[in-house]
mmCIF file of C-alpha atoms and ligand atoms in Angstrom:
data_model
loop_
_atom_site.group_PDB
_atom_site.id
_atom_site.type_symbol
_atom_site.label_atom_id
_atom_site.label_comp_id
_atom_site.label_asym_id
_atom_site.label_seq_id
_atom_site.Cartn_x
_atom_site.Cartn_y
_atom_site.Cartn_z
ATOM 1 C CA MET A 16 24.480 -13.778 -1.695
ATOM 2 C CA ARG A 17 26.184 -12.290 1.366
ATOM 3 C CA ILE A 18 24.076 -12.206 4.555
ATOM 4 C CA ASP A 19 25.106 -10.428 7.730
ATOM 5 C CA VAL A 20 23.211 -10.580 11.010
ATOM 6 C CA LEU A 21 23.779 -8.197 13.888
ATOM 7 C CA THR A 22 22.571 -9.408 17.291
ATOM 8 C CA ILE A 23 23.376 -9.454 20.993
ATOM 9 C CA PHE A 24 22.832 -13.214 20.937
ATOM 10 C CA PRO A 25 25.115 -14.576 18.171
ATOM 11 C CA GLU A 26 24.724 -18.169 19.369
ATOM 12 C CA TYR A 27 20.964 -17.910 18.697
ATOM 13 C CA LEU A 28 21.794 -17.883 14.995
ATOM 14 C CA ALA A 29 23.627 -21.229 15.046
ATOM 15 C CA PRO A 30 20.925 -22.904 12.869
ATOM 16 C CA LEU A 31 22.092 -20.739 9.960
ATOM 17 C CA GLY A 32 24.975 -23.175 9.569
ATOM 18 C CA GLN A 33 22.705 -26.256 9.492
ATOM 19 C CA ALA A 34 20.752 -28.275 6.941
ATOM 20 C CA LEU A 35 19.881 -26.594 3.622
ATOM 21 C CA LEU A 36 21.680 -23.361 4.553
ATOM 22 C CA GLY A 37 24.785 -25.201 5.635
ATOM 23 C CA LYS A 38 24.841 -26.960 2.287
ATOM 24 C CA ALA A 39 24.239 -23.706 0.404
ATOM 25 C CA ALA A 40 27.174 -22.165 2.208
ATOM 26 C CA ALA A 41 29.349 -25.173 1.426
ATOM 27 C CA LYS A 42 28.380 -24.808 -2.253
ATOM 28 C CA GLY A 43 29.363 -21.111 -2.161
ATOM 29 C CA LEU A 44 25.803 -19.967 -2.931
ATOM 30 C CA VAL A 45 25.401 -18.130 0.363
ATOM 31 C CA GLU A 46 27.940 -16.557 2.689
ATOM 32 C CA ILE A 47 26.768 -15.781 6.236
ATOM 33 C CA GLY A 48 28.356 -13.582 8.890
ATOM 34 C CA VAL A 49 26.938 -13.253 12.408
ATOM 35 C CA HIS A 50 28.212 -10.334 14.482
ATOM 36 C CA ASP A 51 27.898 -9.492 18.152
ATOM 37 C CA LEU A 52 26.525 -5.937 18.473
ATOM 38 C CA ARG A 53 28.354 -5.527 21.754
ATOM 39 C CA THR A 54 31.622 -5.408 19.793
ATOM 40 C CA TRP A 55 30.627 -1.846 18.896
ATOM 41 C CA THR A 56 29.801 -0.639 22.450
ATOM 42 C CA ASP A 57 32.140 1.843 24.129
ATOM 43 C CA ASP A 58 31.688 1.269 27.860
ATOM 44 C CA VAL A 59 32.986 -1.328 30.246
ATOM 45 C CA HIS A 60 29.520 -2.864 30.674
ATOM 46 C CA ARG A 61 29.056 -3.113 26.907
ATOM 47 C CA THR A 62 25.672 -1.432 27.215
ATOM 48 C CA VAL A 63 23.289 -1.591 24.232
ATOM 49 C CA ASP A 64 20.100 -0.224 25.813
ATOM 50 C CA ASP A 65 18.727 2.750 27.679
ATOM 51 C CA SER A 66 15.370 3.931 29.041
ATOM 52 C CA PRO A 67 12.869 5.345 26.551
ATOM 53 C CA TYR A 68 12.450 9.080 26.044
ATOM 54 C CA GLY A 69 8.944 10.099 27.094
ATOM 55 C CA GLY A 70 8.862 7.367 29.745
ATOM 56 C CA GLY A 71 7.077 4.059 29.642
ATOM 57 C CA PRO A 72 8.061 0.477 30.298
ATOM 58 C CA GLY A 73 11.087 -1.397 28.989
ATOM 59 C CA MET A 74 14.334 -0.325 27.388
ATOM 60 C CA VAL A 75 15.237 0.829 23.871
ATOM 61 C CA MET A 76 18.377 -0.156 21.974
ATOM 62 C CA ARG A 77 20.762 2.793 21.781
ATOM 63 C CA PRO A 78 21.657 4.106 18.331
ATOM 64 C CA GLU A 79 25.434 4.532 18.740
ATOM 65 C CA PRO A 80 26.487 0.814 18.728
ATOM 66 C CA TRP A 81 24.133 0.197 15.782
ATOM 67 C CA GLY A 82 25.534 3.150 13.834
ATOM 68 C CA ARG A 83 29.118 1.973 14.311
ATOM 69 C CA ALA A 84 28.253 -1.658 13.554
ATOM 70 C CA LEU A 85 26.417 -0.833 10.334
ATOM 71 C CA ALA A 86 29.194 1.470 9.153
ATOM 72 C CA GLU A 87 31.553 -1.509 9.352
ATOM 73 C CA VAL A 88 29.377 -4.418 8.311
ATOM 74 C CA ARG A 89 26.965 -3.052 5.742
ATOM 75 C CA ARG A 90 28.257 -2.464 2.238
ATOM 76 C CA PRO A 91 26.788 0.696 0.664
ATOM 77 C CA GLY A 92 23.653 -0.064 -1.311
ATOM 78 C CA THR A 93 22.931 -3.324 0.589
ATOM 79 C CA ARG A 94 19.413 -3.677 1.976
ATOM 80 C CA LEU A 95 19.110 -3.342 5.760
ATOM 81 C CA VAL A 96 16.284 -5.454 7.211
ATOM 82 C CA VAL A 97 14.905 -4.447 10.589
ATOM 83 C CA PRO A 98 12.451 -7.046 11.973
ATOM 84 C CA THR A 99 9.644 -5.477 13.991
ATOM 85 C CA PRO A 100 6.052 -6.382 14.727
ATOM 86 C CA ALA A 101 5.228 -2.872 13.597
ATOM 87 C CA GLY A 102 6.674 -3.540 10.144
ATOM 88 C CA ARG A 103 5.182 -4.190 6.750
ATOM 89 C CA PRO A 104 4.357 -7.932 6.257
ATOM 90 C CA PHE A 105 7.181 -10.207 5.129
ATOM 91 C CA THR A 106 5.663 -12.354 2.353
ATOM 92 C CA GLN A 107 6.813 -14.792 -0.292
ATOM 93 C CA THR A 108 6.803 -11.929 -2.803
ATOM 94 C CA VAL A 109 9.214 -9.976 -0.592
ATOM 95 C CA ALA A 110 11.369 -13.089 -0.125
ATOM 96 C CA ALA A 111 11.521 -13.597 -3.915
ATOM 97 C CA GLN A 112 12.621 -9.956 -4.443
ATOM 98 C CA TRP A 113 15.347 -10.150 -1.790
ATOM 99 C CA ALA A 114 16.597 -13.482 -3.188
ATOM 100 C CA THR A 115 17.735 -11.576 -6.309
ATOM 101 C CA GLU A 116 19.841 -9.080 -4.307
ATOM 102 C CA PRO A 117 23.578 -9.447 -3.729
ATOM 103 C CA GLY A 118 23.465 -8.933 0.034
ATOM 104 C CA LEU A 119 21.210 -8.428 3.053
ATOM 105 C CA VAL A 120 21.979 -7.115 6.528
ATOM 106 C CA PHE A 121 19.629 -8.045 9.358
ATOM 107 C CA ALA A 122 19.417 -5.983 12.602
ATOM 108 C CA CYS A 123 17.981 -8.019 15.479
ATOM 109 C CA GLY A 124 16.128 -5.921 17.987
ATOM 110 C CA ARG A 125 15.543 -6.782 21.623
ATOM 111 C CA TYR A 126 13.704 -5.105 24.516
ATOM 112 C CA GLU A 127 11.256 -2.511 23.077
ATOM 113 C CA GLY A 128 13.171 -2.436 19.797
ATOM 114 C CA ILE A 129 15.867 -0.220 18.244
ATOM 115 C CA ASP A 130 15.945 3.596 18.416
ATOM 116 C CA GLN A 131 14.037 4.686 15.256
ATOM 117 C CA ARG A 132 16.920 6.916 14.152
ATOM 118 C CA VAL A 133 18.987 3.841 13.222
ATOM 119 C CA ALA A 134 16.606 2.847 10.438
ATOM 120 C CA ASP A 135 16.050 6.489 9.451
ATOM 121 C CA ASP A 136 19.766 7.197 9.186
ATOM 122 C CA ALA A 137 20.491 3.906 7.429
ATOM 123 C CA ALA A 138 18.121 4.871 4.607
ATOM 124 C CA ALA A 139 20.791 7.279 3.346
ATOM 125 C CA HIS A 140 23.086 4.280 2.535
ATOM 126 C CA GLY A 141 20.666 1.924 0.779
ATOM 127 C CA PRO A 142 17.209 0.396 1.067
ATOM 128 C CA VAL A 143 15.806 -0.215 4.543
ATOM 129 C CA SER A 144 12.938 -2.610 5.163
ATOM 130 C CA GLU A 145 11.138 -2.668 8.525
ATOM 131 C CA VAL A 146 9.203 -5.955 8.317
ATOM 132 C CA SER A 147 7.063 -8.205 10.462
ATOM 133 C CA ILE A 148 6.848 -11.963 10.121
ATOM 134 C CA GLY A 149 3.349 -12.071 11.554
ATOM 135 C CA ASP A 150 0.789 -10.480 13.815
ATOM 136 C CA TYR A 151 2.294 -11.510 17.114
ATOM 137 C CA VAL A 152 5.177 -10.239 19.256
ATOM 138 C CA LEU A 153 8.419 -12.186 19.713
ATOM 139 C CA ALA A 154 10.993 -11.458 22.407
ATOM 140 C CA GLY A 155 13.649 -10.622 19.834
ATOM 141 C CA GLY A 156 14.455 -10.360 16.137
ATOM 142 C CA GLU A 157 16.682 -13.465 16.024
ATOM 143 C CA SER A 158 13.901 -16.030 15.385
ATOM 144 C CA ALA A 159 12.330 -13.707 12.828
ATOM 145 C CA VAL A 160 15.679 -13.494 11.026
ATOM 146 C CA LEU A 161 15.978 -17.331 10.992
ATOM 147 C CA VAL A 162 12.573 -17.440 9.335
ATOM 148 C CA MET A 163 13.397 -14.795 6.747
ATOM 149 C CA VAL A 164 16.851 -16.050 5.877
ATOM 150 C CA GLU A 165 15.437 -19.538 5.269
ATOM 151 C CA ALA A 166 12.561 -18.222 3.150
ATOM 152 C CA VAL A 167 14.873 -16.049 1.057
ATOM 153 C CA THR A 168 17.780 -18.386 0.573
ATOM 154 C CA ARG A 169 15.694 -21.350 -0.608
ATOM 155 C CA LEU A 170 14.642 -19.160 -3.543
ATOM 156 C CA ILE A 171 18.241 -18.636 -4.663
ATOM 157 C CA PRO A 172 18.797 -20.855 -7.743
ATOM 158 C CA GLY A 173 20.742 -23.989 -6.801
ATOM 159 C CA VAL A 174 19.964 -23.896 -3.063
ATOM 160 C CA VAL A 175 16.974 -26.235 -3.283
ATOM 161 C CA GLY A 176 17.556 -29.409 -5.282
ATOM 162 C CA ASN A 177 15.095 -31.085 -7.644
ATOM 163 C CA ALA A 178 13.767 -33.201 -4.798
ATOM 164 C CA GLU A 179 12.036 -30.125 -3.340
ATOM 165 C CA SER A 180 10.690 -27.823 -6.026
ATOM 166 C CA VAL A 181 9.910 -24.251 -4.988
ATOM 167 C CA GLU A 182 7.824 -23.632 -8.099
ATOM 168 C CA PHE A 183 4.644 -25.330 -6.841
ATOM 169 C CA ASP A 184 4.942 -24.310 -3.198
ATOM 170 C CA SER A 185 2.188 -22.483 -1.363
ATOM 171 C CA HIS A 186 2.355 -18.741 -2.093
ATOM 172 C CA ALA A 187 4.487 -19.160 -5.206
ATOM 173 C CA ASP A 188 1.467 -18.259 -7.364
ATOM 174 C CA GLY A 189 -0.529 -16.567 -4.628
ATOM 175 C CA LEU A 190 -2.441 -19.748 -3.713
ATOM 176 C CA LEU A 191 -1.944 -22.451 -1.072
ATOM 177 C CA GLU A 192 -0.677 -25.783 -2.253
ATOM 178 C CA GLY A 193 -3.192 -28.644 -2.186
ATOM 179 C CA PRO A 194 -2.679 -31.952 -0.314
ATOM 180 C CA SER A 195 0.234 -34.316 -1.076
ATOM 181 C CA TYR A 196 0.290 -38.122 -0.903
ATOM 182 C CA THR A 197 2.835 -40.959 -1.179
ATOM 183 C CA ARG A 198 2.765 -44.767 -0.932
ATOM 184 C CA PRO A 199 0.851 -46.809 0.165
ATOM 185 C CA ALA A 200 -2.190 -46.082 -2.013
ATOM 186 C CA SER A 201 -4.471 -47.073 0.864
ATOM 187 C CA TRP A 202 -3.649 -46.488 4.516
ATOM 188 C CA ARG A 203 -5.953 -47.077 7.515
ATOM 189 C CA GLY A 204 -8.905 -47.010 5.196
ATOM 190 C CA HIS A 205 -7.930 -43.695 3.599
ATOM 191 C CA ASP A 206 -7.380 -43.962 -0.170
ATOM 192 C CA VAL A 207 -5.208 -41.664 -2.250
ATOM 193 C CA PRO A 208 -7.418 -39.736 -4.707
ATOM 194 C CA PRO A 209 -7.695 -42.068 -7.759
ATOM 195 C CA VAL A 210 -6.717 -39.357 -10.278
ATOM 196 C CA LEU A 211 -3.186 -39.330 -8.793
ATOM 197 C CA LEU A 212 -2.814 -43.036 -9.718
ATOM 198 C CA SER A 213 -4.227 -42.529 -13.216
ATOM 199 C CA GLY A 214 -1.039 -41.510 -15.012
ATOM 200 C CA ASP A 215 -3.079 -38.826 -16.773
ATOM 201 C CA HIS A 216 -0.814 -35.828 -16.285
ATOM 202 C CA ALA A 217 -3.296 -33.232 -17.602
ATOM 203 C CA ALA A 218 -6.036 -34.557 -15.305
ATOM 204 C CA ILE A 219 -3.582 -34.516 -12.364
ATOM 205 C CA ALA A 220 -2.630 -30.934 -13.078
ATOM 206 C CA ARG A 221 -6.303 -29.919 -13.257
ATOM 207 C CA TRP A 222 -7.004 -31.709 -9.979
ATOM 208 C CA ARG A 223 -4.043 -30.078 -8.233
ATOM 209 C CA ARG A 224 -5.091 -26.640 -9.341
ATOM 210 C CA ALA A 225 -8.666 -27.215 -8.202
ATOM 211 C CA GLU A 226 -7.504 -28.497 -4.796
ATOM 212 C CA SER A 227 -5.190 -25.501 -4.449
ATOM 213 C CA VAL A 228 -8.032 -23.046 -5.218
ATOM 214 C CA ARG A 229 -10.446 -24.843 -2.882
ATOM 215 C CA ARG A 230 -7.974 -24.981 -0.007
ATOM 216 C CA THR A 231 -7.141 -21.312 -0.395
ATOM 217 C CA ALA A 232 -10.815 -20.391 -0.397
ATOM 218 C CA ASP A 233 -11.322 -22.458 2.750
ATOM 219 C CA ARG A 234 -8.217 -21.502 4.747
ATOM 220 C CA ARG A 235 -7.108 -18.104 3.385
ATOM 221 C CA PRO A 236 -9.921 -16.500 1.439
ATOM 222 C CA ASP A 237 -8.104 -13.164 1.775
ATOM 223 C CA LEU A 238 -5.476 -14.456 -0.695
ATOM 224 C CA LEU A 239 -7.994 -15.003 -3.471
ATOM 225 C CA ALA A 240 -8.354 -11.248 -3.982
ATOM 226 C CA GLY A 241 -4.797 -11.167 -5.408
ATOM 227 C CA VAL A 242 -5.268 -14.128 -7.816
ATOM 228 C CA GLN A 243 -6.690 -14.139 -11.345
ATOM 229 C CA LEU A 244 -9.148 -17.059 -11.127
ATOM 230 C CA THR A 245 -9.976 -18.980 -14.346
ATOM 231 C CA ALA A 246 -13.405 -20.326 -15.298
ATOM 232 C CA ALA A 247 -12.172 -23.777 -14.212
ATOM 233 C CA ASP A 248 -11.129 -22.351 -10.809
ATOM 234 C CA ARG A 249 -14.578 -20.836 -10.354
ATOM 235 C CA ALA A 250 -16.180 -24.113 -11.299
ATOM 236 C CA ALA A 251 -14.061 -25.867 -8.678
ATOM 237 C CA LEU A 252 -15.265 -23.379 -6.051
ATOM 238 C CA ASP A 253 -18.880 -23.631 -7.161
ATOM 239 C CA ALA A 254 -18.694 -27.409 -6.901
ATOM 240 C CA ASP A 255 -17.886 -26.968 -3.169
ATOM 241 C CA ALA A 256 -20.641 -24.458 -2.526
HETATM 242 C C1 SAM B 308 9.370 -7.340 22.249
HETATM 243 S S1 SAM B 308 9.680 -6.929 20.601
HETATM 244 C C2 SAM B 308 9.406 -5.191 20.541
HETATM 245 C C3 SAM B 308 7.973 -4.876 20.292
HETATM 246 C C4 SAM B 308 7.710 -3.379 20.132
HETATM 247 N N1 SAM B 308 7.710 -2.727 21.419
HETATM 248 C C5 SAM B 308 6.355 -3.182 19.458
HETATM 249 O O1 SAM B 308 5.365 -3.349 20.132
HETATM 250 O O2 SAM B 308 6.313 -2.948 18.238
HETATM 251 C C6 SAM B 308 11.442 -7.055 20.492
HETATM 252 C C7 SAM B 308 11.990 -7.346 19.134
HETATM 253 O O3 SAM B 308 11.486 -8.600 18.677
HETATM 254 C C8 SAM B 308 11.419 -8.596 17.281
HETATM 255 N N2 SAM B 308 10.081 -8.942 16.855
HETATM 256 C C9 SAM B 308 9.015 -9.157 17.698
HETATM 257 N N3 SAM B 308 7.940 -9.521 17.054
HETATM 258 C C10 SAM B 308 8.269 -9.527 15.731
HETATM 259 C C11 SAM B 308 7.537 -9.853 14.556
HETATM 260 N N4 SAM B 308 6.249 -10.174 14.590
HETATM 261 N N5 SAM B 308 8.189 -9.772 13.344
HETATM 262 C C12 SAM B 308 9.482 -9.447 13.314
HETATM 263 N N6 SAM B 308 10.214 -9.141 14.426
HETATM 264 C C13 SAM B 308 9.638 -9.192 15.605
HETATM 265 C C14 SAM B 308 11.901 -7.214 16.774
HETATM 266 O O4 SAM B 308 13.257 -7.338 16.491
HETATM 267 C C15 SAM B 308 11.672 -6.388 18.028
HETATM 268 O O5 SAM B 308 12.533 -5.241 18.044
#
């Protein structure tokens, strides 16, 4: 997958070359380009913002540098992702869909955001997703892009090794993952649930599913609406009631 990020703070994206992503790039699974939006400004001050039409506080990112940058960086048909707190939620389902695409271009906003015409115009050249990573407001799109790129790329086959399976992660099947344990079997008076030491794989799978359902009901009951619960799942919930 080819990933391009447009930003006025290219150095902010340095973590994209680290850890799992750095290894994925070294293996040729992901190719990442970070571009300074100011390259596409046309004045001596390299201006990217201006005051908002209609008045109000703050500044808005001007459309012209964005238009020129996207014309050069975005291949036709590639998805443009515009992070914004006013966007549709970015979820694991969205990440899984994007992980199947050949390329993504991310446009990092700053100030009050990017002139709306940039996203509107870009829709003529491929899909455009205005997405939010959560119900809070960040100072800029860069940290949101770090979050999204990591969530997407770890779903590309080969990026995550066997040591860290994505299949049983929280949100993979709409539920939260239950608790995990490692050695020692007893620590500070807290014992590992005995079933995990039993060697009975079917019993362990049943216990894990029940813990996953219970934890989801406790911490994120809203998620249960999107999950087909089995009779065993309902029994696990009833046992808690
Ligand atoms: C201060 S915010 C702009 C907020 C905007 N005036 C609003 O209220 O919708 C500046 C930039 O941070 C990024 N941003 C802030 N919160 C975000 C969130 N929850 N998800 C994704 N991007 C976010 C976007 O790139 C946005 O353009």
